[in-house]
Short mmCIF file of C-alpha atoms in Angstrom, two decimals:
data_model
loop_
_atom_site.label_atom_id
_atom_site.label_comp_id
_atom_site.label_asym_id
_atom_site.label_seq_id
_atom_site.Cartn_x
_atom_site.Cartn_y
_atom_site.Cartn_z
CA MET A 1 -0.54 -45.91 9.14
CA THR A 2 0.01 -42.27 10.12
CA ASN A 3 3.23 -40.98 11.45
CA GLN A 4 1.51 -40.27 14.77
CA LYS A 5 0.50 -43.93 15.16
CA LEU A 6 3.88 -45.10 14.12
CA GLN A 7 5.49 -42.83 16.71
CA PHE A 8 3.05 -44.09 19.45
CA LEU A 9 3.62 -47.67 18.67
CA GLU A 10 7.45 -47.14 18.73
CA TRP A 11 7.35 -45.57 22.20
CA ALA A 12 4.97 -48.28 23.41
CA LYS A 13 7.37 -50.87 22.15
CA ARG A 14 10.10 -49.43 23.94
CA ALA A 15 7.84 -49.20 27.29
CA GLU A 16 7.05 -52.88 26.78
CA ASP A 17 10.71 -53.86 26.56
CA ASP A 18 11.36 -51.98 29.68
CA LEU A 19 8.52 -53.60 31.41
CA GLN A 20 9.82 -57.05 30.30
CA MET A 21 13.35 -56.29 31.68
CA ALA A 22 11.74 -55.08 35.11
CA GLU A 23 9.60 -58.29 35.25
CA LEU A 24 12.56 -60.55 34.51
CA ALA A 25 14.86 -58.88 36.92
CA LEU A 26 12.03 -59.29 39.78
CA LYS A 27 11.55 -62.94 38.82
CA GLU A 28 15.25 -63.57 39.04
CA ASN A 29 15.78 -61.58 42.21
CA GLY A 30 17.72 -58.91 40.40
CA GLN A 31 19.08 -55.86 41.78
CA PRO A 32 16.31 -53.55 43.17
CA SER A 33 17.83 -50.41 41.67
CA GLN A 34 17.52 -52.18 38.14
CA ILE A 35 14.03 -53.23 38.80
CA CYS A 36 13.03 -49.66 39.72
CA PHE A 37 14.95 -48.16 36.98
CA HIS A 38 13.08 -50.31 34.23
CA SER A 39 9.74 -49.73 35.99
CA GLN A 40 10.35 -45.94 35.83
CA GLN A 41 11.42 -46.19 32.22
CA THR A 42 8.24 -48.03 31.42
CA ALA A 43 6.07 -45.38 33.01
CA GLU A 44 8.09 -42.53 31.36
CA LYS A 45 7.84 -44.00 27.90
CA TYR A 46 4.21 -44.64 28.06
CA LEU A 47 3.62 -41.03 29.23
CA LYS A 48 5.80 -39.73 26.44
CA SER A 49 3.81 -41.65 23.91
CA GLN A 50 0.61 -40.02 25.27
CA ILE A 51 2.07 -36.48 25.46
CA LEU A 52 3.66 -36.68 22.07
CA VAL A 53 0.83 -38.47 20.22
CA PRO A 54 -2.48 -37.80 22.11
CA SER A 55 -4.59 -38.39 19.06
CA ALA A 56 -3.29 -41.51 17.76
CA GLY A 57 -6.27 -43.32 18.87
CA ILE A 58 -4.56 -46.55 20.11
CA GLU A 59 -4.90 -48.06 23.43
CA PRO A 60 -1.63 -49.61 24.66
CA ALA A 61 -1.71 -53.32 25.38
CA LEU A 62 -0.42 -53.60 29.03
CA SER A 63 1.17 -56.91 30.16
CA SER A 64 -0.69 -58.61 32.99
#
């Protein structure tokens, strides 16, 4: 696997982790500020993966 793909997967994994935290906080009636923070981090990390690694050729698997 190329270094670009590894970078992409690393950022995508970080984004997925933040998304899971946002979903958990939402489900458990967590603090709105924490839900927003983790949601924003999810978007930022997915964007970063695309900006840093636009030619990785991997589509992120988004949670439903």
